[in-house]
Tab-separated table of C-alpha atoms and ligand atoms in Angstrom:
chain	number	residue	atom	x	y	z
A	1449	UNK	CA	98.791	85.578	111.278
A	1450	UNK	CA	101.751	86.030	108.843
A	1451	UNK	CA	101.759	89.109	107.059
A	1452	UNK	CA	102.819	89.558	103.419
A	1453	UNK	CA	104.057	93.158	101.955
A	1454	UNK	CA	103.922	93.445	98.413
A	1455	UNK	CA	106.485	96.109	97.017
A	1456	UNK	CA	107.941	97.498	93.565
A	1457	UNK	CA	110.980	98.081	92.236
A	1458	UNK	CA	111.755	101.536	91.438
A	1459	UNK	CA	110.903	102.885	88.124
A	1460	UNK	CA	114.064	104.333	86.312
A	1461	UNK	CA	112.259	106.940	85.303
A	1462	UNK	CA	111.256	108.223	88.609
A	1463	UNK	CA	112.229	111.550	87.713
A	1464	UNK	CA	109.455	111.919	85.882
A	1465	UNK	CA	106.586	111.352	88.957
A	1466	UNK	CA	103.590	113.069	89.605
A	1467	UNK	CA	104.118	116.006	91.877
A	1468	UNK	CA	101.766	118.295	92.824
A	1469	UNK	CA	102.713	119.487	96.344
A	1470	UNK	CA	106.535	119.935	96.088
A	1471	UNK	CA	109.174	121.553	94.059
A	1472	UNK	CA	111.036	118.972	91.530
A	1473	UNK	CA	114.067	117.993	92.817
A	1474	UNK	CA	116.490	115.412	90.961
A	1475	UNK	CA	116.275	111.678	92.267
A	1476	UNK	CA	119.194	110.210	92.411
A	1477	UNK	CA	118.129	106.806	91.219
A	1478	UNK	CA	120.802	104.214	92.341
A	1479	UNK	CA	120.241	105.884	95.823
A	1480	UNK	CA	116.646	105.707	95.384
A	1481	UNK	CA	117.004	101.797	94.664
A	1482	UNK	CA	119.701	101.417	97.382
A	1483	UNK	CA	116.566	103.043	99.954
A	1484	UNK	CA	113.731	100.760	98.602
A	1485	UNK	CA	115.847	97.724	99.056
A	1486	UNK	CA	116.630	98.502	102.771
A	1487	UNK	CA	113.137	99.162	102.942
A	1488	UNK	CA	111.996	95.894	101.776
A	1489	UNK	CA	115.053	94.326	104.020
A	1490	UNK	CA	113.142	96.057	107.034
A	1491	UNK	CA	109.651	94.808	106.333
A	1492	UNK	CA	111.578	91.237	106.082
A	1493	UNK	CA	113.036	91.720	108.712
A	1494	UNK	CA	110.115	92.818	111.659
A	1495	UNK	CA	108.289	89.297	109.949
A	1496	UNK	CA	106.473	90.650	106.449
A	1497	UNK	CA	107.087	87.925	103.427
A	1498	UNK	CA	107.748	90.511	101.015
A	1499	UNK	CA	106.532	90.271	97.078
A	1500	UNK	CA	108.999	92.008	95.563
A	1501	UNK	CA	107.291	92.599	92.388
A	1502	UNK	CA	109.899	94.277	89.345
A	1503	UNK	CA	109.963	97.409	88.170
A	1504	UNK	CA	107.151	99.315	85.585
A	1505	UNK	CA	109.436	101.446	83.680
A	1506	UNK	CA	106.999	103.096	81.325
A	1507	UNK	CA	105.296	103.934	85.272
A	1508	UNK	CA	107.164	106.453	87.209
A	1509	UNK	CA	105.322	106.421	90.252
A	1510	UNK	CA	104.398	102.770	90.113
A	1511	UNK	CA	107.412	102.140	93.447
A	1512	UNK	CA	104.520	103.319	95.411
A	1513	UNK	CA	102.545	100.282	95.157
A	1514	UNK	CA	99.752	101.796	98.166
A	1515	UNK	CA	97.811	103.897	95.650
A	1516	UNK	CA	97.188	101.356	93.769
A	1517	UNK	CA	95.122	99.080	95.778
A	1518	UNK	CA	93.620	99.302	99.405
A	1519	UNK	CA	93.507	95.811	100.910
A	1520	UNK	CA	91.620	94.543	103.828
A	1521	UNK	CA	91.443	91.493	105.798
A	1522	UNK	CA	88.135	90.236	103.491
A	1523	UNK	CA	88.617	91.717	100.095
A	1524	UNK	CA	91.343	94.006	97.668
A	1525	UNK	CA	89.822	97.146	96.109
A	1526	UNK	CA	91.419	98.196	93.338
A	1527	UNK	CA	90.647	101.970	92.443
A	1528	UNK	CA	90.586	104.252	89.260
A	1529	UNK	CA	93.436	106.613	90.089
A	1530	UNK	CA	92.780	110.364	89.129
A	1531	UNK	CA	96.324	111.045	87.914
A	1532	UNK	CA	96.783	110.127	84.164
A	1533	UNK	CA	100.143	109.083	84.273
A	1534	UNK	CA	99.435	106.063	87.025
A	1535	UNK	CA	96.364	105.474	85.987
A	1536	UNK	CA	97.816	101.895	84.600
A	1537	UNK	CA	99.006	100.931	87.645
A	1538	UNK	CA	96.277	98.944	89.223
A	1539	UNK	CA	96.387	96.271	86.691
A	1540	UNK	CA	100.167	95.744	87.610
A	1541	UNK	CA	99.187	94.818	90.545
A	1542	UNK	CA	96.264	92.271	90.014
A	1543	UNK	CA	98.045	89.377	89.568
A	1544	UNK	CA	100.051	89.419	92.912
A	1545	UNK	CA	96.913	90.198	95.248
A	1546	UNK	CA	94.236	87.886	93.336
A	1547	UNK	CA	96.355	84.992	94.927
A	1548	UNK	CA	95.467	86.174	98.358
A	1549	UNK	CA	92.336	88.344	98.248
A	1550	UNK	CA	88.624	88.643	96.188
A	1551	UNK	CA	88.985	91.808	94.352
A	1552	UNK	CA	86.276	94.644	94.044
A	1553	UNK	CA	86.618	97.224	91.191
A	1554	UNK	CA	85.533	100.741	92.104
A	1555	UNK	CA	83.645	102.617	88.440
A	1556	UNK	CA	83.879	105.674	86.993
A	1557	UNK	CA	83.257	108.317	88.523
A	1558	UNK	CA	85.000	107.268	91.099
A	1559	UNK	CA	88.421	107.732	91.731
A	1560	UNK	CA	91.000	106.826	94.367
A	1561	UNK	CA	94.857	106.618	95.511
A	1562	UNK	CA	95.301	103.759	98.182
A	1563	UNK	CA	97.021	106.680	99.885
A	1564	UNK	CA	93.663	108.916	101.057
A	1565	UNK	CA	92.769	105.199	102.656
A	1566	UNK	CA	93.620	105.147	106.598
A	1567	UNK	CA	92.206	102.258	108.669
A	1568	UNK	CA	91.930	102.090	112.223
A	1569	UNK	CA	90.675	98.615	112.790
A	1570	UNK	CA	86.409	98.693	111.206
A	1571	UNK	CA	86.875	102.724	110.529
A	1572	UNK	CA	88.216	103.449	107.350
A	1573	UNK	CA	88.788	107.149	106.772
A	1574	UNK	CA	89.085	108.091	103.075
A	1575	UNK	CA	90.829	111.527	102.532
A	1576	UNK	CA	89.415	114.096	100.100
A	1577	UNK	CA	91.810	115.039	97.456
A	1578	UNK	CA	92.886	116.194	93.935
A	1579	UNK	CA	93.100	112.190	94.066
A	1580	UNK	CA	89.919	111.099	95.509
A	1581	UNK	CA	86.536	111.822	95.531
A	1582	UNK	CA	83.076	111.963	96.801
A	1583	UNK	CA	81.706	108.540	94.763
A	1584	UNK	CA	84.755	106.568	95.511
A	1585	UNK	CA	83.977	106.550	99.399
A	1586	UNK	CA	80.254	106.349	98.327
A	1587	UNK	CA	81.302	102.859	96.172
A	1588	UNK	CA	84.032	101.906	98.957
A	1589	UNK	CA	81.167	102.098	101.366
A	1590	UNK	CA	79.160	99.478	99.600
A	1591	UNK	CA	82.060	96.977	98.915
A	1592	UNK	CA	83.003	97.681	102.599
A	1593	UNK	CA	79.421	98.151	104.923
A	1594	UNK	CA	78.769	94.392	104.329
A	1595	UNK	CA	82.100	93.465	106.307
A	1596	UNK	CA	81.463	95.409	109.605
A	1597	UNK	CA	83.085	98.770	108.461
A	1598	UNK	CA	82.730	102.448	108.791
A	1599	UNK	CA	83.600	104.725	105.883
A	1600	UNK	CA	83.888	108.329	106.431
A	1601	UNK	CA	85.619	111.210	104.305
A	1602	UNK	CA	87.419	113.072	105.482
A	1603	UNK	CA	88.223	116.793	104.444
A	1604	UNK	CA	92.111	117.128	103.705
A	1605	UNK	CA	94.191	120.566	102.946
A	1606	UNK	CA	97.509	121.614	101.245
A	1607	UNK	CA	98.744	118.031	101.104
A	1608	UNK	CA	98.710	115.292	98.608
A	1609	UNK	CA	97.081	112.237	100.473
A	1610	UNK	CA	95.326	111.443	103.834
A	1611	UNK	CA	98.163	109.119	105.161
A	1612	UNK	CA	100.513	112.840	104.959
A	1613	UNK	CA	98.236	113.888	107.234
A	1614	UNK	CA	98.087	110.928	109.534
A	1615	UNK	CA	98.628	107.138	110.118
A	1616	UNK	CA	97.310	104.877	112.575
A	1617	UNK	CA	99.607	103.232	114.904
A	1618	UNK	CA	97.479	100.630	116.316
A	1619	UNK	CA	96.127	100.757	119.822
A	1620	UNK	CA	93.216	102.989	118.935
A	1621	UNK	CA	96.046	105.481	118.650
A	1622	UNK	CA	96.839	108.311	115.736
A	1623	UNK	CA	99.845	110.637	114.552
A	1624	UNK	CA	98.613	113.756	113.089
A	1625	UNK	CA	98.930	116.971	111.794
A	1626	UNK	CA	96.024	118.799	112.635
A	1627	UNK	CA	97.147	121.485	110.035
A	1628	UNK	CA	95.764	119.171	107.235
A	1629	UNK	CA	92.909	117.461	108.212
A	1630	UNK	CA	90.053	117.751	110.376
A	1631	UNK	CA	91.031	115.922	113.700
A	1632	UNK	CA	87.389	116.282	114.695
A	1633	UNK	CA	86.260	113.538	112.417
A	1634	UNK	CA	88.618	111.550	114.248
A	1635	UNK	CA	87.382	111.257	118.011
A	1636	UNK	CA	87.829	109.046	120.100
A	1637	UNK	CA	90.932	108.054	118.905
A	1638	UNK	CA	94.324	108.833	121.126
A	1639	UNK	CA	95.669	111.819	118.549
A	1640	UNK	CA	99.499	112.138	119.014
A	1641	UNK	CA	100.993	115.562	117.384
A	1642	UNK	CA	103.940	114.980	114.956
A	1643	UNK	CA	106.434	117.617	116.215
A	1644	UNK	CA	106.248	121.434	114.791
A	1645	UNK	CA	109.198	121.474	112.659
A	1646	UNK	CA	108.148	118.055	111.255
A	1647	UNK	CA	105.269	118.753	109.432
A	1648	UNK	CA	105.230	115.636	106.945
A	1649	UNK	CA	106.188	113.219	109.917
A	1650	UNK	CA	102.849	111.513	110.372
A	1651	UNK	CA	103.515	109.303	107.357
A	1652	UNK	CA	104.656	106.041	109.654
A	1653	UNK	CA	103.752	102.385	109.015
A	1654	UNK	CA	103.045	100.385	111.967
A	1655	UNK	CA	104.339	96.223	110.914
A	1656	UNK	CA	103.675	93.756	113.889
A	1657	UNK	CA	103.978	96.104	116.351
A	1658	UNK	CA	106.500	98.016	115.320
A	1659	UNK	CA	106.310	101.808	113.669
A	1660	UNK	CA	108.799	102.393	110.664
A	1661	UNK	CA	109.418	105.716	110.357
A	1662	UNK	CA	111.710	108.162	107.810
A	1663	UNK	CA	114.808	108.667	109.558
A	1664	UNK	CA	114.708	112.220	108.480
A	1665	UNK	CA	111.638	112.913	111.249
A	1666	UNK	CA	114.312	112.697	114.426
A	1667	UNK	CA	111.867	114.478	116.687
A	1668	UNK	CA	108.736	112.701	115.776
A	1669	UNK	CA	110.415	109.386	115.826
A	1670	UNK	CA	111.640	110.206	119.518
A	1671	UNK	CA	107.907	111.562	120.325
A	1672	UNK	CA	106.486	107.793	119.600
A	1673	UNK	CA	109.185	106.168	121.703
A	1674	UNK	CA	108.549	108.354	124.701
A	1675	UNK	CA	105.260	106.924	123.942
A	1676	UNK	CA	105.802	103.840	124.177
A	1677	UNK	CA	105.859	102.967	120.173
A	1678	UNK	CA	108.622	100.554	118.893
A	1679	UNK	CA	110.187	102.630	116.527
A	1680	UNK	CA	112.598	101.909	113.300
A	1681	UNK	CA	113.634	104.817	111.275
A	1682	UNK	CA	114.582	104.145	107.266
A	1683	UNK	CA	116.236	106.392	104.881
A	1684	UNK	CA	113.555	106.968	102.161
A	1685	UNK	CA	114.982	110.793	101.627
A	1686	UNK	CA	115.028	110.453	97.570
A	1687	UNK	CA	111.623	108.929	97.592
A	1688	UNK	CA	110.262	111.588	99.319
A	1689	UNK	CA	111.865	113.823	96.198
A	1690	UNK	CA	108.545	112.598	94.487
A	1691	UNK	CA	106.104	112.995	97.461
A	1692	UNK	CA	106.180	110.162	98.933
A	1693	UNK	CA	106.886	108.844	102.230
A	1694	UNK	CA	107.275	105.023	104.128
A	1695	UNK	CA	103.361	103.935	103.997
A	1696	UNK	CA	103.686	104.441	100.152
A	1697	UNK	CA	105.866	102.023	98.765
A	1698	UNK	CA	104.025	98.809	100.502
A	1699	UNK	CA	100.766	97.166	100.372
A	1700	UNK	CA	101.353	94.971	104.110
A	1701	UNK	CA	98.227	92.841	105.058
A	1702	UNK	CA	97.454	89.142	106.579
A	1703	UNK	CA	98.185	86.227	104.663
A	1704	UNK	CA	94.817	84.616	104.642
A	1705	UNK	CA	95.806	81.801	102.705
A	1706	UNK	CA	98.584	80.310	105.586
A	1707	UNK	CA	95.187	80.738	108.375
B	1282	LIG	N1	104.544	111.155	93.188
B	1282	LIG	C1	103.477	110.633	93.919
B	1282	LIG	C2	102.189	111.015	93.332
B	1282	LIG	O1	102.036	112.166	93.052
B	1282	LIG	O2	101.315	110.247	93.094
């Protein structure tokens, strides 16, 4: 089925983000722009339509479109998110993914960034964070239970989101660092260990078979091609100035509509 990636143009005032793991470092924003256009030119490119949607500037953070909305094959959540300053950001994106999905609304208490959200085919696992909590896996649960799936939180440390801590790469398989989550909770899935001087590497997005990966993870990216994994590596290094990495600045899923 044809897969559609809805992106968004970098804010110009990125400087300004949300960080609340890393030093503040200044973004270089015509480099920043430069990266999230190759980015969207590699989703095009391994077979993703891409919805390039423009950019929020009164939203800083709004580029990283995957906290904003978790979207499955039946239905788009769209979440309260816990940090003031994006908290606008869900509506931006209503308008692109009621054309392809039923949306569910999670309430207060709840709150949520897309980026806690990792699914491994029916297991969701929801990190928790500064960003997400308790009742927003309890409501995901209920939106999600009637579709087959399994929701589980998931404990997460010293990080900012889940999908820092690990991605799935299809094939019932999982990068990791153990050093921020629980890799208990996620058994049996294959774990593979990003590399020791890599710590952040784990952020990868896996697009029809293929795992796109920040070029500035050498070691990790050569790990997952030993193992077999398709790899293609992107320069995203001013994005990850504001704490983000590759999974964040797309929302990928099937195109229901051309099925
Ligand atoms: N700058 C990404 C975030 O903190 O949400």
């Amino acid at each position: 089925m044809p897969l559609i990636a809805i992106t968004r143009a970098v804010s110009p005032n990125i400087n300004q983000c949300e960080l609340s793991f890393h030093d503040r470092h200044q973004i270089d924003v015509p480099t920043a722009i430069a990266q999230h256009e190759a980015y969207n030119k590699c989703l095009e490119s391994l077979g993703a339509k891409v919805i390039a949607l423009p950019a929020e500037p009164d939203l800083p953070d709004s580029v990283f479109v995957e906290d904003a909305a978790i979207v499955f094959d039946e239905v788009a959540v769209i979440p309260i998110m816990a940090a003031a300053s994006r908290r606008d950001e869900p509506r931006t994106l209503v308008p692109a993914l009621s054309r392809f999905r039923a949306l569910e609304w999670l309430r207060e208490p709840a709150t949520l960034d897309g980026g806690d959200v990792v699914v491994a085919d029916h297991r969701v696992f929801v990190g928790l964070t500064r960003r997400t909590n308790r009742e927003a896996v309890n409501q995901l649960g209920e939106i999600l239970r009637p579709h087959g799936y399994i929701i589980k939180g998931v404990p997460v440390r010293d990080i900012l989101h889940l999908k820092s801590a690990c991605c799935y790469l299809g094939n019932n398989a999982l990068l990791i660092n153990r050093k921020f989550t629980d890799a208990s909770v996620f058994q049996p899935l294959d774990l593979i260990d990003v590399t020791e001087p890599e710590p952040a590497a784990a952020n990868v997005l896996s697009v029809n078979g293929t795992v796109i990966a920040a070029a500035s993870f050498p070691e990790t990216c050569s790990l997952l091609e030993q193992r077999g994994f398709r790899v293609r590596r992107v320069e995203v290094a001013e994005l990850q100035k504001a704490e983000a990495g590759v999974t964040c600045c797309s929302l990928v899923f099937s195109d229901s509509l051309s099925s």
